[in-house]
Amino acid sequence: MTCVLLSSTAPFFAADLAAQGTSACCESGRAVARIVAPLKVIPLAELHFGSLVVGAQDGGTVTVRPDGGATVYSGSARSGCALGVRCGAHPGWFRVEGEPARQYRITLPPTVMARGLALPVLLEVRQLELLSRELGSSTGLGQLDERGHDQFLVGGTLEVPAGTAADIFRAELTLTVAYE
Amino acid sequence: MTRAFFPFLALGLLVETFVPVPLFGKTPEVSIIPERALQFGTFMVFGSGSRLVSASGAISDSSVIALDGTAPAPARFTVRYDRGNENNHVLDIELELAISDSPRTRVDGVEASVSSFETDLPGGAQVSSTKPVRMMIANCRARVCTRSFQVGGRLEVTRSFGGADVEVPIPIDVRIIAVERQR
């Protein structure tokens, strides 16, 4: 009698490694970004040097402080406001709105020229400076609060030559505000 | 007496050979693990604009103003192949990867979407649902083998009001094309 033994290499083992697989899967990655609203600057009050008088022989200056401190007169310049009349000097006042808790920077020109409405006379406004209420800083750096708000004030020094005729003088102040 | 026992011995052997052997391991499978989000950073836009972050991390802006914040960076994914058993054959696995355009997402006054995906895989400069890219996991000797790659894309933003933190899903699919055993 012949004994026939079958091969022990049986087709029951799995993992036919050369097979074309169709195993597939899907996943979802993420893309993230922070979109920041542009800064908005709202003027609340003009930089006002008030009503003043200056001598015929000597000129003078008027300095308005951004912190709202007392106006400083030098030379022959004096306040021209009568008692009880509200015509005094005060700093410019601006509100800023933007991204909460973000810092921003304000850039002022070194000088601006105020032009008389009646006469072609120019008066120089120099030493413009500002103060951020949130930071209490005068470096030009501001800080928006948790609501995205801040305010800053602008002061400066008006140079008034001797004998300047009575007039109303106005200047356009261009300032740049940008996120730091 | 010997002859009487022989048929029974042969039958016993035959019975043992035909008993099915239990299977070990499971079906091979592939998965994707998101390791890092595609970071577009922080920027300001007035109306509409876009930012491209490439698979290598290069940035290209259109009508946006960059601001300090999280640094832009490509996304990173890891593809994981599990052969399902403990054999030590050396495998070369070919996979196909596809990335679909993300759905448009709106958060408050900001709408955003991501498209123009690219990877740092060879031949994967542009990837979409209609233009997949092939990738290899070569010389796989362990049960589980992985390969990582980076993904860049273009974020398009339209802002109506305010600002927002936006998060956009990136649908990514991978499938096994072939598994070859090295000889």
Tab-separated table of C-alpha atoms in Angstrom:
chain	number	residue	atom	x	y	z
A	1	MET	CA	0.000	0.000	0.000
A	2	THR	CA	1.275	3.395	-0.898
A	3	CYS	CA	0.833	6.160	1.594
A	4	VAL	CA	0.285	9.494	0.129
A	5	LEU	CA	0.922	12.454	2.306
A	6	LEU	CA	-0.565	15.744	1.294
A	7	SER	CA	1.597	18.797	1.300
A	8	SER	CA	1.470	20.794	4.534
A	9	THR	CA	1.587	24.104	2.639
A	10	ALA	CA	-2.125	24.657	2.660
A	11	PRO	CA	-4.061	27.537	1.063
A	12	PHE	CA	-5.793	28.247	4.367
A	13	PHE	CA	-3.194	30.790	5.513
A	14	ALA	CA	-4.156	34.376	4.763
A	15	ALA	CA	-2.043	37.369	3.674
A	16	ASP	CA	-1.647	37.010	-0.035
A	17	LEU	CA	0.779	39.871	-0.084
A	18	ALA	CA	0.864	40.521	-3.774
A	19	ALA	CA	-2.846	41.226	-3.968
A	20	GLN	CA	-4.117	44.656	-5.077
A	21	GLY	CA	-5.594	46.231	-1.922
A	22	THR	CA	-8.575	48.530	-1.859
A	23	SER	CA	-8.199	49.566	1.764
A	24	ALA	CA	-8.953	53.266	1.954
A	25	CYS	CA	-9.601	55.829	4.570
A	26	CYS	CA	-10.338	59.463	4.883
A	27	GLU	CA	-9.495	62.083	7.471
A	28	SER	CA	-10.002	65.772	7.901
A	29	GLY	CA	-7.091	68.060	8.598
A	30	ARG	CA	-7.511	71.714	9.579
A	31	ALA	CA	-6.530	75.072	8.203
A	32	VAL	CA	-6.589	77.937	10.702
A	33	ALA	CA	-6.188	81.704	10.457
A	34	ARG	CA	-6.882	84.829	12.461
A	35	ILE	CA	-8.477	87.588	10.427
A	36	VAL	CA	-8.110	90.976	12.031
A	37	ALA	CA	-10.464	93.885	11.405
A	38	PRO	CA	-8.797	97.075	10.160
A	39	LEU	CA	-8.255	99.868	12.646
A	40	LYS	CA	-10.887	102.572	12.774
A	41	VAL	CA	-10.030	106.045	14.032
A	42	ILE	CA	-12.843	108.386	15.012
A	43	PRO	CA	-12.038	112.047	15.780
A	44	LEU	CA	-13.878	113.197	18.878
A	45	ALA	CA	-12.404	116.685	19.331
A	46	GLU	CA	-10.001	118.933	17.439
A	47	LEU	CA	-6.666	120.079	18.815
A	48	HIS	CA	-7.644	123.601	19.853
A	49	PHE	CA	-5.218	126.346	20.867
A	50	GLY	CA	-8.053	128.581	21.977
A	51	SER	CA	-8.365	132.290	21.680
A	52	LEU	CA	-5.108	134.173	22.281
A	53	VAL	CA	-3.384	137.479	21.844
A	54	VAL	CA	0.243	138.235	21.024
A	55	GLY	CA	2.314	141.405	21.261
A	56	ALA	CA	3.223	143.671	18.358
A	57	GLN	CA	6.944	143.517	19.110
A	58	ASP	CA	7.433	140.009	20.369
A	59	GLY	CA	5.972	136.739	19.323
A	60	GLY	CA	5.017	133.838	21.558
A	61	THR	CA	3.975	130.242	21.764
A	62	VAL	CA	1.035	128.295	23.099
A	63	THR	CA	1.600	124.699	24.190
A	64	VAL	CA	-1.330	122.335	24.688
A	65	ARG	CA	-0.425	119.200	26.622
A	66	PRO	CA	-1.962	115.884	25.563
A	67	ASP	CA	-2.514	114.882	29.185
A	68	GLY	CA	-4.931	117.795	29.561
A	69	GLY	CA	-2.616	119.734	31.868
A	70	ALA	CA	-2.548	123.521	31.998
A	71	THR	CA	-1.910	125.316	28.703
A	72	VAL	CA	1.523	126.941	28.659
A	73	TYR	CA	2.003	130.435	27.181
A	74	SER	CA	5.412	131.858	26.437
A	75	GLY	CA	6.757	135.125	25.088
A	76	SER	CA	4.022	137.691	24.576
A	77	ALA	CA	1.291	135.112	23.930
A	78	ARG	CA	-1.620	135.202	26.360
A	79	SER	CA	-5.065	133.644	26.554
A	80	GLY	CA	-7.655	135.871	24.980
A	81	CYS	CA	-10.619	134.234	26.627
A	82	ALA	CA	-12.820	136.360	28.794
A	83	LEU	CA	-13.792	134.983	32.145
A	84	GLY	CA	-16.662	132.531	31.930
A	85	VAL	CA	-16.327	132.114	28.191
A	86	ARG	CA	-15.432	128.655	26.996
A	87	CYS	CA	-12.764	129.329	24.415
A	88	GLY	CA	-9.781	127.747	26.046
A	89	ALA	CA	-7.297	125.365	24.523
A	90	HIS	CA	-7.689	121.613	24.695
A	91	PRO	CA	-5.921	118.582	23.146
A	92	GLY	CA	-7.187	116.693	20.142
A	93	TRP	CA	-9.111	113.560	21.092
A	94	PHE	CA	-9.495	110.384	19.041
A	95	ARG	CA	-11.096	106.997	19.561
A	96	VAL	CA	-9.521	103.863	18.039
A	97	GLU	CA	-11.326	100.581	17.404
A	98	GLY	CA	-9.799	97.303	16.253
A	99	GLU	CA	-8.553	93.877	17.349
A	100	PRO	CA	-8.918	93.389	21.137
A	101	ALA	CA	-5.697	93.430	23.156
A	102	ARG	CA	-3.550	94.295	20.155
A	103	GLN	CA	-1.062	97.136	20.132
A	104	TYR	CA	-1.053	99.834	17.489
A	105	ARG	CA	1.216	102.715	16.583
A	106	ILE	CA	0.310	106.309	15.823
A	107	THR	CA	2.576	108.360	13.624
A	108	LEU	CA	2.312	112.158	13.651
A	109	PRO	CA	3.943	114.588	11.240
A	110	PRO	CA	6.740	116.702	12.762
A	111	THR	CA	4.886	119.929	11.967
A	112	VAL	CA	1.707	121.204	10.339
A	113	MET	CA	0.863	124.687	9.057
A	114	ALA	CA	-2.289	126.438	10.196
A	115	ARG	CA	-3.748	128.748	7.548
A	116	GLY	CA	-5.700	131.918	8.317
A	117	LEU	CA	-9.251	131.980	7.032
A	118	ALA	CA	-9.274	135.707	6.338
A	119	LEU	CA	-5.597	136.456	5.645
A	120	PRO	CA	-2.922	134.440	3.838
A	121	VAL	CA	-0.912	133.881	6.978
A	122	LEU	CA	0.578	130.596	8.043
A	123	LEU	CA	1.310	129.638	11.614
A	124	GLU	CA	3.469	126.652	12.426
A	125	VAL	CA	2.287	123.928	14.816
A	126	ARG	CA	5.245	121.874	16.000
A	127	GLN	CA	6.269	119.396	18.686
A	128	LEU	CA	3.127	117.409	18.160
A	129	GLU	CA	2.837	114.705	20.789
A	130	LEU	CA	0.271	112.191	21.839
A	131	LEU	CA	-0.855	110.107	24.762
A	132	SER	CA	-2.571	106.696	24.683
A	133	ARG	CA	-5.142	106.421	27.464
A	134	GLU	CA	-4.908	102.622	27.773
A	135	LEU	CA	-1.115	102.521	27.978
A	136	GLY	CA	-0.515	105.987	29.398
A	137	SER	CA	2.318	106.148	26.908
A	138	SER	CA	3.545	109.070	24.870
A	139	THR	CA	5.824	107.032	22.609
A	140	GLY	CA	3.234	106.654	19.878
A	141	LEU	CA	2.369	103.138	21.001
A	142	GLY	CA	-1.248	102.420	21.905
A	143	GLN	CA	-2.999	99.373	23.324
A	144	LEU	CA	-6.525	98.284	22.523
A	145	ASP	CA	-8.455	96.968	25.494
A	146	GLU	CA	-10.383	93.680	25.754
A	147	ARG	CA	-13.189	95.221	23.739
A	148	GLY	CA	-10.815	96.489	21.048
A	149	HIS	CA	-11.074	100.145	22.074
A	150	ASP	CA	-8.652	102.880	23.043
A	151	GLN	CA	-8.421	106.655	22.968
A	152	PHE	CA	-5.485	108.917	22.400
A	153	LEU	CA	-4.949	112.626	22.752
A	154	VAL	CA	-2.794	114.957	20.702
A	155	GLY	CA	-1.116	118.133	21.867
A	156	GLY	CA	1.374	120.521	20.310
A	157	THR	CA	2.947	123.961	20.305
A	158	LEU	CA	1.656	126.824	18.191
A	159	GLU	CA	4.213	129.443	17.138
A	160	VAL	CA	2.691	132.922	16.836
A	161	PRO	CA	4.918	135.651	15.324
A	162	ALA	CA	4.826	139.167	16.663
A	163	GLY	CA	2.036	141.354	15.312
A	164	THR	CA	0.000	138.497	13.895
A	165	ALA	CA	-3.351	139.967	12.854
A	166	ALA	CA	-6.555	138.665	14.333
A	167	ASP	CA	-7.896	135.706	12.389
A	168	ILE	CA	-9.069	132.167	12.757
A	169	PHE	CA	-6.420	129.645	11.836
A	170	ARG	CA	-7.067	126.054	10.888
A	171	ALA	CA	-4.748	123.183	10.065
A	172	GLU	CA	-5.297	119.708	8.790
A	173	LEU	CA	-3.585	117.100	10.905
A	174	THR	CA	-2.837	113.860	9.072
A	175	LEU	CA	-1.900	110.991	11.320
A	176	THR	CA	-1.230	107.338	10.560
A	177	VAL	CA	-2.520	104.532	12.764
A	178	ALA	CA	-1.396	100.955	12.175
A	179	TYR	CA	-1.223	97.700	14.080
A	180	GLU	CA	2.113	97.203	15.693
B	1	MET	CA	-0.506	-6.958	12.800
B	2	THR	CA	1.460	-4.102	11.280
B	3	ARG	CA	-0.705	-4.087	8.193
B	4	ALA	CA	-3.881	-3.805	10.247
B	5	PHE	CA	-2.741	-0.615	11.901
B	6	PHE	CA	-1.344	1.131	8.825
B	7	PRO	CA	-4.640	2.320	7.273
B	8	PHE	CA	-5.665	3.891	10.589
B	9	LEU	CA	-2.349	5.719	10.823
B	10	ALA	CA	-2.732	7.066	7.278
B	11	LEU	CA	-6.272	8.198	8.008
B	12	GLY	CA	-5.080	9.992	11.145
B	13	LEU	CA	-2.477	11.831	9.147
B	14	LEU	CA	-5.003	12.808	6.524
B	15	VAL	CA	-7.372	14.114	9.150
B	16	GLU	CA	-4.676	16.333	10.680
B	17	THR	CA	-3.652	17.820	7.359
B	18	PHE	CA	-7.168	18.902	6.416
B	19	VAL	CA	-8.030	20.597	9.699
B	20	PRO	CA	-8.133	24.343	8.986
B	21	VAL	CA	-5.419	26.340	10.771
B	22	PRO	CA	-6.738	29.428	12.598
B	23	LEU	CA	-5.869	32.770	10.887
B	24	PHE	CA	-3.620	35.234	12.778
B	25	GLY	CA	-3.665	39.078	12.226
B	26	LYS	CA	-6.247	41.060	10.264
B	27	THR	CA	-6.788	42.800	6.958
B	28	PRO	CA	-4.100	45.345	6.083
B	29	GLU	CA	-5.300	48.852	6.592
B	30	VAL	CA	-4.134	52.408	6.009
B	31	SER	CA	-4.919	55.513	8.017
B	32	ILE	CA	-3.982	59.208	8.072
B	33	ILE	CA	-2.997	61.076	11.203
B	34	PRO	CA	-3.176	64.899	11.148
B	35	GLU	CA	-0.029	66.019	12.988
B	36	ARG	CA	-0.246	69.785	12.499
B	37	ALA	CA	-2.833	72.197	11.114
B	38	LEU	CA	-2.187	74.340	8.051
B	39	GLN	CA	-1.384	77.650	9.716
B	40	PHE	CA	-2.137	80.851	7.803
B	41	GLY	CA	-1.175	83.112	10.688
B	42	THR	CA	-2.669	86.524	11.435
B	43	PHE	CA	-3.455	89.194	8.890
B	44	MET	CA	-5.762	92.069	8.102
B	45	VAL	CA	-7.940	92.313	5.014
B	46	PHE	CA	-10.190	95.161	3.965
B	47	GLY	CA	-12.546	93.376	1.569
B	48	SER	CA	-11.177	90.253	-0.065
B	49	GLY	CA	-7.716	88.813	-0.181
B	50	SER	CA	-5.747	85.601	-0.080
B	51	ARG	CA	-2.642	84.056	1.397
B	52	LEU	CA	-0.737	81.105	0.003
B	53	VAL	CA	1.386	78.951	2.286
B	54	SER	CA	3.413	76.470	0.237
B	55	ALA	CA	4.308	72.937	1.288
B	56	SER	CA	7.776	74.251	2.121
B	57	GLY	CA	6.414	77.169	4.185
B	58	ALA	CA	6.855	80.018	1.686
B	59	ILE	CA	4.210	82.745	1.960
B	60	SER	CA	2.600	84.755	-0.828
B	61	ASP	CA	0.022	87.437	0.014
B	62	SER	CA	-2.558	89.155	-2.166
B	63	SER	CA	-4.480	92.154	-0.781
B	64	VAL	CA	-3.778	91.283	2.852
B	65	ILE	CA	-1.579	92.946	5.454
B	66	ALA	CA	0.500	90.605	7.577
B	67	LEU	CA	0.439	91.085	11.339
B	68	ASP	CA	2.359	89.549	14.218
B	69	GLY	CA	0.875	86.349	15.577
B	70	THR	CA	1.110	82.605	14.972
B	71	ALA	CA	3.720	81.930	12.294
B	72	PRO	CA	2.332	80.546	9.033
B	73	ALA	CA	3.311	76.918	8.419
B	74	PRO	CA	2.247	74.012	6.190
B	75	ALA	CA	0.124	71.195	7.576
B	76	ARG	CA	1.754	67.878	8.407
B	77	PHE	CA	0.168	64.453	8.017
B	78	THR	CA	1.406	60.921	8.668
B	79	VAL	CA	0.171	57.976	6.616
B	80	ARG	CA	0.183	54.745	8.611
B	81	TYR	CA	0.145	51.294	7.023
B	82	ASP	CA	-0.637	48.280	9.231
B	83	ARG	CA	0.031	44.981	7.458
B	84	GLY	CA	-2.211	43.207	9.969
B	85	ASN	CA	0.188	40.382	10.882
B	86	GLU	CA	3.625	39.881	12.340
B	87	ASN	CA	5.423	38.460	9.309
B	88	ASN	CA	8.717	40.128	8.502
B	89	HIS	CA	8.521	40.339	4.733
B	90	VAL	CA	9.977	43.522	3.341
B	91	LEU	CA	7.197	45.394	1.616
B	92	ASP	CA	6.941	48.283	-0.799
B	93	ILE	CA	3.544	49.903	-0.417
B	94	GLU	CA	2.132	52.193	-3.083
B	95	LEU	CA	-0.603	54.571	-1.979
B	96	GLU	CA	-2.763	57.202	-3.642
B	97	LEU	CA	-3.540	60.478	-1.878
B	98	ALA	CA	-6.269	62.987	-2.769
B	99	ILE	CA	-7.260	66.272	-1.134
B	100	SER	CA	-10.613	67.903	-1.833
B	101	ASP	CA	-11.317	71.630	-1.822
B	102	SER	CA	-12.585	72.631	1.585
B	103	PRO	CA	-16.171	73.795	2.078
B	104	ARG	CA	-16.648	77.551	2.450
B	105	THR	CA	-16.696	78.497	6.144
B	106	ARG	CA	-18.329	81.573	7.653
B	107	VAL	CA	-17.584	83.038	11.079
B	108	ASP	CA	-19.418	86.276	11.858
B	109	GLY	CA	-18.468	88.712	9.088
B	110	VAL	CA	-15.657	86.598	7.615
B	111	GLU	CA	-15.929	83.928	4.905
B	112	ALA	CA	-13.007	81.648	4.096
B	113	SER	CA	-12.112	78.644	1.970
B	114	VAL	CA	-8.928	76.724	1.174
B	115	SER	CA	-7.897	75.354	-2.237
B	116	SER	CA	-4.848	74.878	-4.512
B	117	PHE	CA	-3.366	72.233	-2.253
B	118	GLU	CA	0.210	71.093	-2.760
B	119	THR	CA	2.443	68.592	-1.007
B	120	ASP	CA	6.181	68.029	-0.660
B	121	LEU	CA	5.811	64.497	-2.031
B	122	PRO	CA	7.602	63.746	-5.303
B	123	GLY	CA	5.173	64.618	-8.075
B	124	GLY	CA	2.768	66.121	-5.546
B	125	ALA	CA	3.127	69.790	-6.407
B	126	GLN	CA	-0.630	70.030	-6.976
B	127	VAL	CA	-3.148	67.735	-5.364
B	128	SER	CA	-6.916	67.715	-5.668
B	129	SER	CA	-9.800	65.276	-5.670
B	130	THR	CA	-9.407	64.911	-9.449
B	131	LYS	CA	-5.618	64.992	-9.402
B	132	PRO	CA	-4.371	62.570	-6.731
B	133	VAL	CA	-0.707	61.936	-6.010
B	134	ARG	CA	1.029	58.580	-5.622
B	135	MET	CA	3.330	57.978	-2.688
B	136	MET	CA	5.492	55.050	-1.596
B	137	ILE	CA	6.292	53.527	1.744
B	138	ALA	CA	9.376	51.567	0.793
B	139	ASN	CA	11.303	48.879	2.685
B	140	CYS	CA	8.563	48.331	5.251
B	141	ARG	CA	9.899	45.706	7.658
B	142	ALA	CA	7.732	46.266	10.726
B	143	ARG	CA	4.087	45.520	11.214
B	144	VAL	CA	3.307	49.232	11.036
B	145	CYS	CA	5.154	51.583	8.733
B	146	THR	CA	4.594	55.305	8.322
B	147	ARG	CA	5.483	58.195	6.096
B	148	SER	CA	4.945	61.875	6.793
B	149	PHE	CA	4.465	64.740	4.383
B	150	GLN	CA	3.554	68.419	4.391
B	151	VAL	CA	0.606	70.150	2.758
B	152	GLY	CA	0.289	73.787	1.711
B	153	GLY	CA	-2.660	75.670	0.216
B	154	ARG	CA	-4.312	78.999	-0.555
B	155	LEU	CA	-6.726	80.621	1.896
B	156	GLU	CA	-9.214	83.019	0.319
B	157	VAL	CA	-10.987	85.425	2.645
B	158	THR	CA	-13.870	87.857	2.242
B	159	ARG	CA	-14.514	90.152	5.188
B	160	SER	CA	-17.812	92.019	5.512
B	161	PHE	CA	-17.346	93.302	9.055
B	162	GLY	CA	-15.234	92.703	12.133
B	163	GLY	CA	-12.629	89.977	12.431
B	164	ALA	CA	-12.667	86.280	13.285
B	165	ASP	CA	-10.670	83.170	14.049
B	166	VAL	CA	-11.490	80.820	11.190
B	167	GLU	CA	-11.001	77.060	11.025
B	168	VAL	CA	-11.533	75.291	7.708
B	169	PRO	CA	-11.554	71.465	7.319
B	170	ILE	CA	-9.195	69.819	4.809
B	171	PRO	CA	-10.754	66.569	3.506
B	172	ILE	CA	-7.933	64.136	2.720
B	173	ASP	CA	-8.253	60.571	1.381
B	174	VAL	CA	-5.700	57.799	0.966
B	175	ARG	CA	-6.024	54.315	-0.480
B	176	ILE	CA	-3.696	51.369	-1.097
B	177	ILE	CA	-2.799	50.845	-4.741
B	178	ALA	CA	-0.365	47.945	-4.414
B	179	VAL	CA	1.705	46.064	-1.876
B	180	GLU	CA	4.792	44.324	-3.283
B	181	ARG	CA	7.034	41.940	-1.424
B	182	GLN	CA	10.703	42.543	-2.057
B	183	ARG	CA	12.627	39.498	-3.247
